[in-house]
PDB file of C-alpha atoms in Angstrom:
ATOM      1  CA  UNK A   3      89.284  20.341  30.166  1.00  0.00           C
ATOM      2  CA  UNK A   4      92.719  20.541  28.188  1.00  0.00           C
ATOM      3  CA  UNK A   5      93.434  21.789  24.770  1.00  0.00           C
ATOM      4  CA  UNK A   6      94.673  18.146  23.410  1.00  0.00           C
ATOM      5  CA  UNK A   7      91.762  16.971  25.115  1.00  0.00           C
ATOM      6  CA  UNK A   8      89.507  19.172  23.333  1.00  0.00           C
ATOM      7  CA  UNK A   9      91.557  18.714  20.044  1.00  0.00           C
ATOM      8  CA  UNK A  10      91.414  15.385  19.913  1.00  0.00           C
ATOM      9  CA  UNK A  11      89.008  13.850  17.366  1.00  0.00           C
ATOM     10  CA  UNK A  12      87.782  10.125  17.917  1.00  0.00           C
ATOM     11  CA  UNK A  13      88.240   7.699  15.753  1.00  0.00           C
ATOM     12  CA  UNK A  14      85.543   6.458  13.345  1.00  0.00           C
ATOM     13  CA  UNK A  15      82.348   4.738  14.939  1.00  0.00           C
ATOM     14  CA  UNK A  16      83.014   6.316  18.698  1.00  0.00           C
ATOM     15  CA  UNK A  17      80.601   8.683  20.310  1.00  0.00           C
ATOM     16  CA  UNK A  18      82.218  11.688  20.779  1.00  0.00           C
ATOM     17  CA  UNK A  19      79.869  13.591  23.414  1.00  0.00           C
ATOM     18  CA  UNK A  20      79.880  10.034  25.290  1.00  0.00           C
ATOM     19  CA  UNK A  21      83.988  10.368  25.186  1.00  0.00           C
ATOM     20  CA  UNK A  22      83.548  13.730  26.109  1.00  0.00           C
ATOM     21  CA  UNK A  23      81.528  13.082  29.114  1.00  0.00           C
ATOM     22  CA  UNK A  24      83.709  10.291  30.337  1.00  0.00           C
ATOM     23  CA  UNK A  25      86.478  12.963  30.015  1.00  0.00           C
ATOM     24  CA  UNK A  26      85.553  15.103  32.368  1.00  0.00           C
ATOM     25  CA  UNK A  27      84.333  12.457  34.897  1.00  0.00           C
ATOM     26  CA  UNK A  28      88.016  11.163  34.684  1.00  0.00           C
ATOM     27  CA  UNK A  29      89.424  14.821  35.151  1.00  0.00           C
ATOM     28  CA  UNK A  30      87.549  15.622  38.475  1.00  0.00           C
ATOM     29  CA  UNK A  31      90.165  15.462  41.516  1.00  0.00           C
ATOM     30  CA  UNK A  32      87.645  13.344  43.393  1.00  0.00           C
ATOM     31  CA  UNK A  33      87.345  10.383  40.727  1.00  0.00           C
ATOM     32  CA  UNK A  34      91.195  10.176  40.530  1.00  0.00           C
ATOM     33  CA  UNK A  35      91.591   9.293  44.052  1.00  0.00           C
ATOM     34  CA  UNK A  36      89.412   6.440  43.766  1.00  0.00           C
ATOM     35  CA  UNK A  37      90.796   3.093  41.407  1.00  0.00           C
ATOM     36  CA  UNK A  38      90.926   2.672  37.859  1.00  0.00           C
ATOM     37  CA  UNK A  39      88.569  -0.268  38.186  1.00  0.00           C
ATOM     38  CA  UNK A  40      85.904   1.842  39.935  1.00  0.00           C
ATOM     39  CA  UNK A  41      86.406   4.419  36.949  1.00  0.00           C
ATOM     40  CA  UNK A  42      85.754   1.552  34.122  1.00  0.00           C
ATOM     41  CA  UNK A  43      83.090   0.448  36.071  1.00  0.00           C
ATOM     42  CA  UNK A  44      80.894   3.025  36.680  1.00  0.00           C
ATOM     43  CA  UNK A  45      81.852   3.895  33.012  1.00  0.00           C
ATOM     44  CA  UNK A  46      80.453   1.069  31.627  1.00  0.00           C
ATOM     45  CA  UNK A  47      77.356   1.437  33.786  1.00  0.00           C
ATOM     46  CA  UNK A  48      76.872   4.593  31.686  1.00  0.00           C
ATOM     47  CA  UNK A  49      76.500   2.694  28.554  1.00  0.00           C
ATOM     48  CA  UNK A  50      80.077   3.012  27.095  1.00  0.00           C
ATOM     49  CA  UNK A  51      81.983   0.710  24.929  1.00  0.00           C
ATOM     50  CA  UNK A  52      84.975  -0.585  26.058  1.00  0.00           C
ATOM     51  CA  UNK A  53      86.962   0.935  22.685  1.00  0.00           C
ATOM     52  CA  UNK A  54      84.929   4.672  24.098  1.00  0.00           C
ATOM     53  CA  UNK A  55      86.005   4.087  27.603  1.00  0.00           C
ATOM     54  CA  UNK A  56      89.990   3.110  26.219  1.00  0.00           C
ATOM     55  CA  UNK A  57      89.692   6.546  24.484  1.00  0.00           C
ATOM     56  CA  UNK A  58      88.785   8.449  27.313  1.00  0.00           C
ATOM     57  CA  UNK A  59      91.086   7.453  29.716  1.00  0.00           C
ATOM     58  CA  UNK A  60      93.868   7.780  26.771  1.00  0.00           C
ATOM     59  CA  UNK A  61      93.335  11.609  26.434  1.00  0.00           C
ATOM     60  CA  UNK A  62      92.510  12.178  30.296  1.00  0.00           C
ATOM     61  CA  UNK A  63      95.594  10.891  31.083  1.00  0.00           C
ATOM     62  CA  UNK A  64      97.644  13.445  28.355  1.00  0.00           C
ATOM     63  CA  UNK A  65      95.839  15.858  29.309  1.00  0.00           C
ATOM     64  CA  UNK A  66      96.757  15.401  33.411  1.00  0.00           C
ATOM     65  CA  UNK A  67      99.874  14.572  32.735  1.00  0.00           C
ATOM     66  CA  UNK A  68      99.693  11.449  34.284  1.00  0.00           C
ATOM     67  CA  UNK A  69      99.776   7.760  31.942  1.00  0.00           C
ATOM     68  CA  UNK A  70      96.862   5.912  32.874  1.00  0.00           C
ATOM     69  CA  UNK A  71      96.950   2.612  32.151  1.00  0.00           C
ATOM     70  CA  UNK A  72      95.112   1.929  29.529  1.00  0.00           C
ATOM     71  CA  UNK A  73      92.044  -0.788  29.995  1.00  0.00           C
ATOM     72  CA  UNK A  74      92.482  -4.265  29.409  1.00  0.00           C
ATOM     73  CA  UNK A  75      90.875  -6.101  26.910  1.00  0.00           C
ATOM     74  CA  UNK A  76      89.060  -8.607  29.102  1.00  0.00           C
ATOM     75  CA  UNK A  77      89.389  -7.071  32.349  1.00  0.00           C
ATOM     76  CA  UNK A  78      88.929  -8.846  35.786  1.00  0.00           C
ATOM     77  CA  UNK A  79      86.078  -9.135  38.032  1.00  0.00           C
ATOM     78  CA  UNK A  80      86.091  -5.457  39.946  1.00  0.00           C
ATOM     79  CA  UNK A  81      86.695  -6.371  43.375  1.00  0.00           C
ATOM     80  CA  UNK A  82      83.804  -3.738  44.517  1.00  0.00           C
ATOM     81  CA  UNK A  83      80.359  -4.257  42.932  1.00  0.00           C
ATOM     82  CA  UNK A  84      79.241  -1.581  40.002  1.00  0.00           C
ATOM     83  CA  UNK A  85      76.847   1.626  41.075  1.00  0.00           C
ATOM     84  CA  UNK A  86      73.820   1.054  40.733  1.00  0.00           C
ATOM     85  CA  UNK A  87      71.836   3.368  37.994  1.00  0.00           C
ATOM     86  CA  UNK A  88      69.829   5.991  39.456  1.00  0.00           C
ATOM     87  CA  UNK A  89      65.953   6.014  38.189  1.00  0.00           C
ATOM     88  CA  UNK A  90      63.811   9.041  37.888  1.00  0.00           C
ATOM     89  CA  UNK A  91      60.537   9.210  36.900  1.00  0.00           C
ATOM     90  CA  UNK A  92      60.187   8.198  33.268  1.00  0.00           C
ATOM     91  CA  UNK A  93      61.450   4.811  34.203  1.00  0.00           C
ATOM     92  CA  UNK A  94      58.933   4.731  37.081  1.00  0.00           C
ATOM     93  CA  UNK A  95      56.321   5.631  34.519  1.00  0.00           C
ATOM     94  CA  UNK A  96      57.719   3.409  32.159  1.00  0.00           C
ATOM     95  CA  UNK A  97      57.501   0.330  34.637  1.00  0.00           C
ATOM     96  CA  UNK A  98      53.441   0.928  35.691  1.00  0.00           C
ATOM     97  CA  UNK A  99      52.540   1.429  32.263  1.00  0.00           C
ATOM     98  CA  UNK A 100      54.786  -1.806  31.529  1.00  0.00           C
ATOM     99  CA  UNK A 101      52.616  -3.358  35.275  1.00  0.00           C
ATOM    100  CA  UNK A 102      49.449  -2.293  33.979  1.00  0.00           C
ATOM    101  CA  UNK A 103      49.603  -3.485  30.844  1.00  0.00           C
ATOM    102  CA  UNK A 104      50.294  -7.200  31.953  1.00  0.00           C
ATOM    103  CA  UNK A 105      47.679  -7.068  35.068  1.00  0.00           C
ATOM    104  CA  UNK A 106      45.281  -5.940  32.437  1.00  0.00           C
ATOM    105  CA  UNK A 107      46.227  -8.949  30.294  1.00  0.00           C
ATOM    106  CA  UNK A 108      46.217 -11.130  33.296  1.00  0.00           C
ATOM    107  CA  UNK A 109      42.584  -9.938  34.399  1.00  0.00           C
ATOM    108  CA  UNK A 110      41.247 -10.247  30.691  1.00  0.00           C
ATOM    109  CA  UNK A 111      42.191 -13.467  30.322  1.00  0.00           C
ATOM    110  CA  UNK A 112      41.051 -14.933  33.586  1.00  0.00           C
ATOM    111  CA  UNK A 113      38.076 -13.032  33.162  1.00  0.00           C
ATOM    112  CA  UNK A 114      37.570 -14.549  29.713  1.00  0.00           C
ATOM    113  CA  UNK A 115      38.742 -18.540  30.231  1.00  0.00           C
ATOM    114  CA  UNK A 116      38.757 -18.778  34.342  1.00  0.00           C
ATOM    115  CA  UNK A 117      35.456 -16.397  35.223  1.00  0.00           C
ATOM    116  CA  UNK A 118      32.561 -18.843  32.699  1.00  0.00           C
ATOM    117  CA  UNK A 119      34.203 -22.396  35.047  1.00  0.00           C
ATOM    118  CA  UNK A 120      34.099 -20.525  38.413  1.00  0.00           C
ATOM    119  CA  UNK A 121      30.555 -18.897  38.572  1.00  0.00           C
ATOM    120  CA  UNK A 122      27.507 -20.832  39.196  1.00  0.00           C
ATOM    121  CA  UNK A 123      25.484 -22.078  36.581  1.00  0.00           C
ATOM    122  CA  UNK A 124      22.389 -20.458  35.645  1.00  0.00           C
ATOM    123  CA  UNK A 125      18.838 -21.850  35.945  1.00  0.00           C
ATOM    124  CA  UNK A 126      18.553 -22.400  32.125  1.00  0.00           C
ATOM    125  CA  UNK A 127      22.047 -24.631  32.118  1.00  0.00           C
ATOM    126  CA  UNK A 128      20.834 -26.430  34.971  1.00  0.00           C
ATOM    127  CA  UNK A 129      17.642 -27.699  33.311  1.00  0.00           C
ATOM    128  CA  UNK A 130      19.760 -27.977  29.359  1.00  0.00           C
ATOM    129  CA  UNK A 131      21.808 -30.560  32.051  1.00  0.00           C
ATOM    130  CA  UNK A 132      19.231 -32.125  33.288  1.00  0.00           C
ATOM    131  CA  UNK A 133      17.435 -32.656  30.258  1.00  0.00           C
ATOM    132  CA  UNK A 134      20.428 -34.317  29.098  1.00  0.00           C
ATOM    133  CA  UNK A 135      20.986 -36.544  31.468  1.00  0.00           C
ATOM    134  CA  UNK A 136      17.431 -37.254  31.105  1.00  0.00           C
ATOM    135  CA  UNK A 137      17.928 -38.374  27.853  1.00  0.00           C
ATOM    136  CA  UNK A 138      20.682 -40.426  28.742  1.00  0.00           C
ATOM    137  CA  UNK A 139      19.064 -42.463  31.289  1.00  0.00           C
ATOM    138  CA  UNK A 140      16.256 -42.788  28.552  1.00  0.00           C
ATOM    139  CA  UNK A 141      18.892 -44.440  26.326  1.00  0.00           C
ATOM    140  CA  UNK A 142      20.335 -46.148  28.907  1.00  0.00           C
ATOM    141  CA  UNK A 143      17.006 -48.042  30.149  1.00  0.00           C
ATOM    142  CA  UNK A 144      15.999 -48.636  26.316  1.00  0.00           C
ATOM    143  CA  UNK A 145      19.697 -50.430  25.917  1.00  0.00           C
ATOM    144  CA  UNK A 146      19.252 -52.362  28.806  1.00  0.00           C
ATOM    145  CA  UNK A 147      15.595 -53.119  28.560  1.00  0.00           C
ATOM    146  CA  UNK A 148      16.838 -54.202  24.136  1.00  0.00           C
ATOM    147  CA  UNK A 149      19.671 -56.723  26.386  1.00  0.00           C
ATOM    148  CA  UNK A 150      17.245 -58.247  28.707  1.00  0.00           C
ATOM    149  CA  UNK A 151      15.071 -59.459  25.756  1.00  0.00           C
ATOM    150  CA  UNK A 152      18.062 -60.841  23.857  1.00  0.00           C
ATOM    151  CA  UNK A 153      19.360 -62.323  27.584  1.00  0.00           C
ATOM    152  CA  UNK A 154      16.079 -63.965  27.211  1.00  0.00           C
ATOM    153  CA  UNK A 155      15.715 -64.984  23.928  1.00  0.00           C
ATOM    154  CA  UNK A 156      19.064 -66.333  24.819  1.00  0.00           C
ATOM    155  CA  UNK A 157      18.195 -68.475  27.707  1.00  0.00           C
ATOM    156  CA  UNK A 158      15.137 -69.519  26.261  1.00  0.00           C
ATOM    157  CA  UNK A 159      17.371 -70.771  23.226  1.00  0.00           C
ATOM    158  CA  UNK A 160      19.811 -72.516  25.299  1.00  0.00           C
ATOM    159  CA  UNK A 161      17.020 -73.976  27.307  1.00  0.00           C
ATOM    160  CA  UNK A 162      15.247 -75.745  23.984  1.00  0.00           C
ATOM    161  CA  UNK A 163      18.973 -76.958  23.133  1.00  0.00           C
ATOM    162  CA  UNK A 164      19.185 -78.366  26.648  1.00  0.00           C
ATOM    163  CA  UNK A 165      15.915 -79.551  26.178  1.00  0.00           C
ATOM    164  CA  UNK A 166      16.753 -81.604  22.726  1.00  0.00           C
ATOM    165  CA  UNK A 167      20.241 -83.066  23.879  1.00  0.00           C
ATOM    166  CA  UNK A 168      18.878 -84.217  27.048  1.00  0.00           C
ATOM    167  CA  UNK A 169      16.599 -85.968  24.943  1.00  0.00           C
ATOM    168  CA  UNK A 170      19.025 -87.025  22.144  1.00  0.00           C
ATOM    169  CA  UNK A 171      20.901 -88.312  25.042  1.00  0.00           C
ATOM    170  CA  UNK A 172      17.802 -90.483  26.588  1.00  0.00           C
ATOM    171  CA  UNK A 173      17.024 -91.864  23.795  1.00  0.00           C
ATOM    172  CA  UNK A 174      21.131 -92.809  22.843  1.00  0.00           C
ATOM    173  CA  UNK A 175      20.901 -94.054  26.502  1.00  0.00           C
ATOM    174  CA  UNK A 176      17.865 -96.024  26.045  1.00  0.00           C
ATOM    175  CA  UNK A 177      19.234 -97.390  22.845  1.00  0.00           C
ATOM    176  CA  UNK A 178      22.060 -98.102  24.668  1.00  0.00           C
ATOM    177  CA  UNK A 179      20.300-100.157  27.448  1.00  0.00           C
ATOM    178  CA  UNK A 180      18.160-101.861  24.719  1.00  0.00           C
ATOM    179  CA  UNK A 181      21.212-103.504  22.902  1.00  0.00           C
ATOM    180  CA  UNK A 182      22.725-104.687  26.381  1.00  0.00           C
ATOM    181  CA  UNK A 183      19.380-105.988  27.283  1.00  0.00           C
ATOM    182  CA  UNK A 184      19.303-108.191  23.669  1.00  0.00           C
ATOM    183  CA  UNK A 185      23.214-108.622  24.047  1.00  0.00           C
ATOM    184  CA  UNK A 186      22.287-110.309  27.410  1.00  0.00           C
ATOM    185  CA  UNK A 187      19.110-112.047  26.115  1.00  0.00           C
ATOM    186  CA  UNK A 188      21.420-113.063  23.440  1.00  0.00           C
ATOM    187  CA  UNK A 189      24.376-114.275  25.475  1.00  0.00           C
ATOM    188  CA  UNK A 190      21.240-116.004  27.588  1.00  0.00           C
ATOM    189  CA  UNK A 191      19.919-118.066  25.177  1.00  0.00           C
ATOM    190  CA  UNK A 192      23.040-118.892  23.604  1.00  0.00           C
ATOM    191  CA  UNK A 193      24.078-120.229  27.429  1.00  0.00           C
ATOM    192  CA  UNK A 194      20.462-121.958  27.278  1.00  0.00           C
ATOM    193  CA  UNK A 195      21.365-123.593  24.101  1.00  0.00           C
ATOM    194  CA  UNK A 196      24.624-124.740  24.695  1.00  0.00           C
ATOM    195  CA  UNK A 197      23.283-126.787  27.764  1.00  0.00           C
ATOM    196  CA  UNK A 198      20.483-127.911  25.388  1.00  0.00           C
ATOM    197  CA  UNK A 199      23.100-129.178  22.944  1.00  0.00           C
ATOM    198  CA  UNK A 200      24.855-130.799  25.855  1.00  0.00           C
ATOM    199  CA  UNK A 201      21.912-131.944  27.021  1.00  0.00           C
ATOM    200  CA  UNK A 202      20.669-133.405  23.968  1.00  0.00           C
ATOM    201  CA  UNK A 203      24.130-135.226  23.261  1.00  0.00           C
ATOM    202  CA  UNK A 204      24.571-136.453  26.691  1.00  0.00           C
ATOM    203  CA  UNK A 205      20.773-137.784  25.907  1.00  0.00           C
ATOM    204  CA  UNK A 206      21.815-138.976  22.320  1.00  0.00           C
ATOM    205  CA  UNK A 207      24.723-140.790  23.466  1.00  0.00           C
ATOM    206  CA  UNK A 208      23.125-142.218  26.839  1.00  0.00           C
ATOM    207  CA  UNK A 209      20.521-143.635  23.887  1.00  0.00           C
ATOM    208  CA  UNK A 210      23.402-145.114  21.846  1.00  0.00           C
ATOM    209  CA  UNK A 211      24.637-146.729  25.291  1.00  0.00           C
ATOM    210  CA  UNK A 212      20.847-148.048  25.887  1.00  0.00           C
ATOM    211  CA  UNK A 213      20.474-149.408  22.438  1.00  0.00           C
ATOM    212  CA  UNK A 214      24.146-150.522  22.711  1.00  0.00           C
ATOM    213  CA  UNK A 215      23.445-152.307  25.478  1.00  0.00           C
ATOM    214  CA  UNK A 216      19.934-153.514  24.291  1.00  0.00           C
ATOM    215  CA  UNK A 217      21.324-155.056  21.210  1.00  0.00           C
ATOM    216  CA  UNK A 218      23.701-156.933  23.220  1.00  0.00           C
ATOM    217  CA  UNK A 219      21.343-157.935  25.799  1.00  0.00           C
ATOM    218  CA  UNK A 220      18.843-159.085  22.869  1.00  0.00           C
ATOM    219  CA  UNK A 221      21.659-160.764  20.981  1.00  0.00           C
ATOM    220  CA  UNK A 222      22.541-162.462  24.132  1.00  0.00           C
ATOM    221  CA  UNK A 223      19.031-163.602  24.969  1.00  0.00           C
ATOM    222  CA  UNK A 224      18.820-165.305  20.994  1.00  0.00           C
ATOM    223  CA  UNK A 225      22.307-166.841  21.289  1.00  0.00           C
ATOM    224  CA  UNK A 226      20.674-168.629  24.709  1.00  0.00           C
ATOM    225  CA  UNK A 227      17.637-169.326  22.973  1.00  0.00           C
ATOM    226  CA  UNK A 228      19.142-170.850  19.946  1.00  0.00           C
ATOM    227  CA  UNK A 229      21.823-172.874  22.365  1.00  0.00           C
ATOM    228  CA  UNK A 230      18.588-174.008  24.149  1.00  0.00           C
ATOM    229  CA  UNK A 231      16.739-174.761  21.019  1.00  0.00           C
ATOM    230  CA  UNK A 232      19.591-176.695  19.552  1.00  0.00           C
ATOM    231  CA  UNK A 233      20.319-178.246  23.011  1.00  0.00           C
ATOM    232  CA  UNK A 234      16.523-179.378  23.047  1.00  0.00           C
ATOM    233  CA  UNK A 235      16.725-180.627  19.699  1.00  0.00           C
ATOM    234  CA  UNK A 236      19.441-182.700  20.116  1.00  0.00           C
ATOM    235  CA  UNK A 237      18.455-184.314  22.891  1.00  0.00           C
ATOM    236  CA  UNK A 238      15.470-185.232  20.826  1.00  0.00           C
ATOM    237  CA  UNK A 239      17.005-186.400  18.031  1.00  0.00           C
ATOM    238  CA  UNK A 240      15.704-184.674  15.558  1.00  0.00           C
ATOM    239  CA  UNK A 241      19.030-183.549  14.332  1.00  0.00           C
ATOM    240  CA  UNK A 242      22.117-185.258  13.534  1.00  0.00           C
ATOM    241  CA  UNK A 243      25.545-184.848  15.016  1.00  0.00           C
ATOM    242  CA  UNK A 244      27.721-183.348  12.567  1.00  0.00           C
ATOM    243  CA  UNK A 245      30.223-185.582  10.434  1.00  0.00           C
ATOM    244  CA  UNK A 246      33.498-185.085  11.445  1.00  0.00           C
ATOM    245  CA  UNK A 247      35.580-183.227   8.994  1.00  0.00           C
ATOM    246  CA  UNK A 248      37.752-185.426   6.477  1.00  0.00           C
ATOM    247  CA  UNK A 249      41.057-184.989   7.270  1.00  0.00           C
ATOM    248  CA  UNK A 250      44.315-185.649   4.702  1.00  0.00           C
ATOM    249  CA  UNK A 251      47.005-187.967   4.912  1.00  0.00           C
ATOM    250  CA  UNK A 252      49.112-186.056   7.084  1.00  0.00           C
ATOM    251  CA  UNK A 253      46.653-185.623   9.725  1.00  0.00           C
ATOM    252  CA  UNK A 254      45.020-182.161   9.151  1.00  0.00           C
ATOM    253  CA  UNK A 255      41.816-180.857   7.483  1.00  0.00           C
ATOM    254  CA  UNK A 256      40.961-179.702   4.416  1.00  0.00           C
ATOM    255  CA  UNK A 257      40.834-175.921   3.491  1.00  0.00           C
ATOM    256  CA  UNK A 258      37.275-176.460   2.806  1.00  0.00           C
ATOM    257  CA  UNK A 259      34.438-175.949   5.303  1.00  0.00           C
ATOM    258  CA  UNK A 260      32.557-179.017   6.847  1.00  0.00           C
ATOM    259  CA  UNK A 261      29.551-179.716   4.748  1.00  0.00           C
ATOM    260  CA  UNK A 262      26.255-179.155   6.131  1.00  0.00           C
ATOM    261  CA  UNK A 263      23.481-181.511   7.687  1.00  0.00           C
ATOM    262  CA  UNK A 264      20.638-181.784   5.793  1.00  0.00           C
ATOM    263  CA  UNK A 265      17.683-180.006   7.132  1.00  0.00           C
ATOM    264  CA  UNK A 266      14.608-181.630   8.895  1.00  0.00           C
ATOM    265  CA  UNK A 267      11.789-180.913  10.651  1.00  0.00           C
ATOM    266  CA  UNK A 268      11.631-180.410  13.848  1.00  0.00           C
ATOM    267  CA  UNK A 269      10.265-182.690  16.221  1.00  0.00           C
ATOM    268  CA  UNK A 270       8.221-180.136  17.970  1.00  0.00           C
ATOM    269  CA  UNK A 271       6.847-179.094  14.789  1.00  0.00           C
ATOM    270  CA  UNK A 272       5.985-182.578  13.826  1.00  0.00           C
ATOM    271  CA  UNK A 273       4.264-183.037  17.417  1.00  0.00           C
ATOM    272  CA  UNK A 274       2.286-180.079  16.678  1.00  0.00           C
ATOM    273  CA  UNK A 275       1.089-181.420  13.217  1.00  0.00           C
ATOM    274  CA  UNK A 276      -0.489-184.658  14.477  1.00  0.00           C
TER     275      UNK A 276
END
């Protein structure tokens, strides 16, 4: 390594045995044949900062001689892939302690939540169960054994309503068939009576017709009896022929009516007396 390389003091917050390092790893002959980009690479695979790695190639290339570019800010994707770290046996170590430690976990917790569901129950379990269950079906039968006697007091409720509308609906029935038997009665006897009344006035007037005709007949028998009579007695005698009516000057009667023949005894009568 070169005196300015040695000389030269980093700047505040860079590690200086990490410069140092990358110094010399940029001063071999065989890292300066290979590219820059390989350089920062496997640099940065060490754990440098990119303000370390700047540093490093700054005073490598003062001390070759040679101006090395210095690193870009936000560099490019390296067109070969970075070296992979080498392991040795504390990361080995680290990574089946780290292995253990989670199997461990793994197997504690599957033997604490998994392990009770998988195994088998136990004899004790299976009888706690079926005691249960026991008890259940218990329950069970008492509920359904407490709904078939209110199914039943049900039905037998329903039935006694059935019972009392059927007969609330007889007796509306009967009641029903009662008034149209006295409605027909009714409308019967008013028919009856009607043809009585028609009756009775064809009788009342055929007996106005009959004592119409009775009268007549009877008045017509006397007014042939009397014209008889007075036929009889004036053939007899026994009465006089009516005086003609005085009449006036001019010819014609007077307003007054004819005077009237004295009466006498008939000749009949007189016959009968001797």
């Amino acid at each position: 390594m070169s005196d300015a390389g040695a000389t030269a003091a980093p700047s505040g917050g860079l590690r200086a045995d990490m410069i140092q390092s990358a110094i010399q790893f940029l001063e071999d002959p065989k890292v300066q044949s290979s590219p820059v980009s390989q350089r920062i690479s496997f640099l940065e695979s060490k754990g440098l900062t990119p303000q370390e790695i700047d540093a490093a190639l700054s005073q490598a290339g003062r001390a070759g001689g040679a101006a090395v570019a210095p690193r870009a800010p936000y560099p490019m994707m390296p067109a070969y892939p970075p070296v992979r770290p080498q392991r040795d046996w504390r990361d080995w170590f680290i990574m089946t302690v780290v292995a253990g430690t989670v199997g461990y976990g793994v197997v504690a917790l599957a033997r604490r939540y998994l392990y009770p569901h998988l195994q088998p129950p136990n004899q004790t379990a299976l009888e706690e169960e079926r005691d249960a269950l026991a008890a259940k079906y218990d329950e069970v039968a008492l509920h359904l054994e407490e709904l078939d006697q209110t199914t039943e007091a049900m039905s037998q409720g329903l039935a006694a309503q059935q019972a009392a509308i059927a007969e609330s609906v007889q007796g509306v029935n009967e009641m029903v068939a009662d008034a149209r038997e006295r409605e027909e009665r009714r409308d019967k006897d008013m028919e009856k009576m009607r043809d009585d009344v028609e009756e009775l006035r064809t009788d009342v007037q055929g007996m106005f017709d009959r004592a119409r005709q009775a009268q007549v007949s009877a008045l017509s028998d006397l007014q042939s009896e009397l014209k008889s009579l007075r036929s009889l007695l004036l053939s007899r005698g026994g009465l006089s022929a009516p005086a003609p009516a005085p009449t006036t000057e001019s010819g014609a009667s007077d307003d007054a009516p004819p005077a009237r023949a004295a009466p006498t005894i008939p000749a009949w009568q007189l016959a009968e007396q001797e």
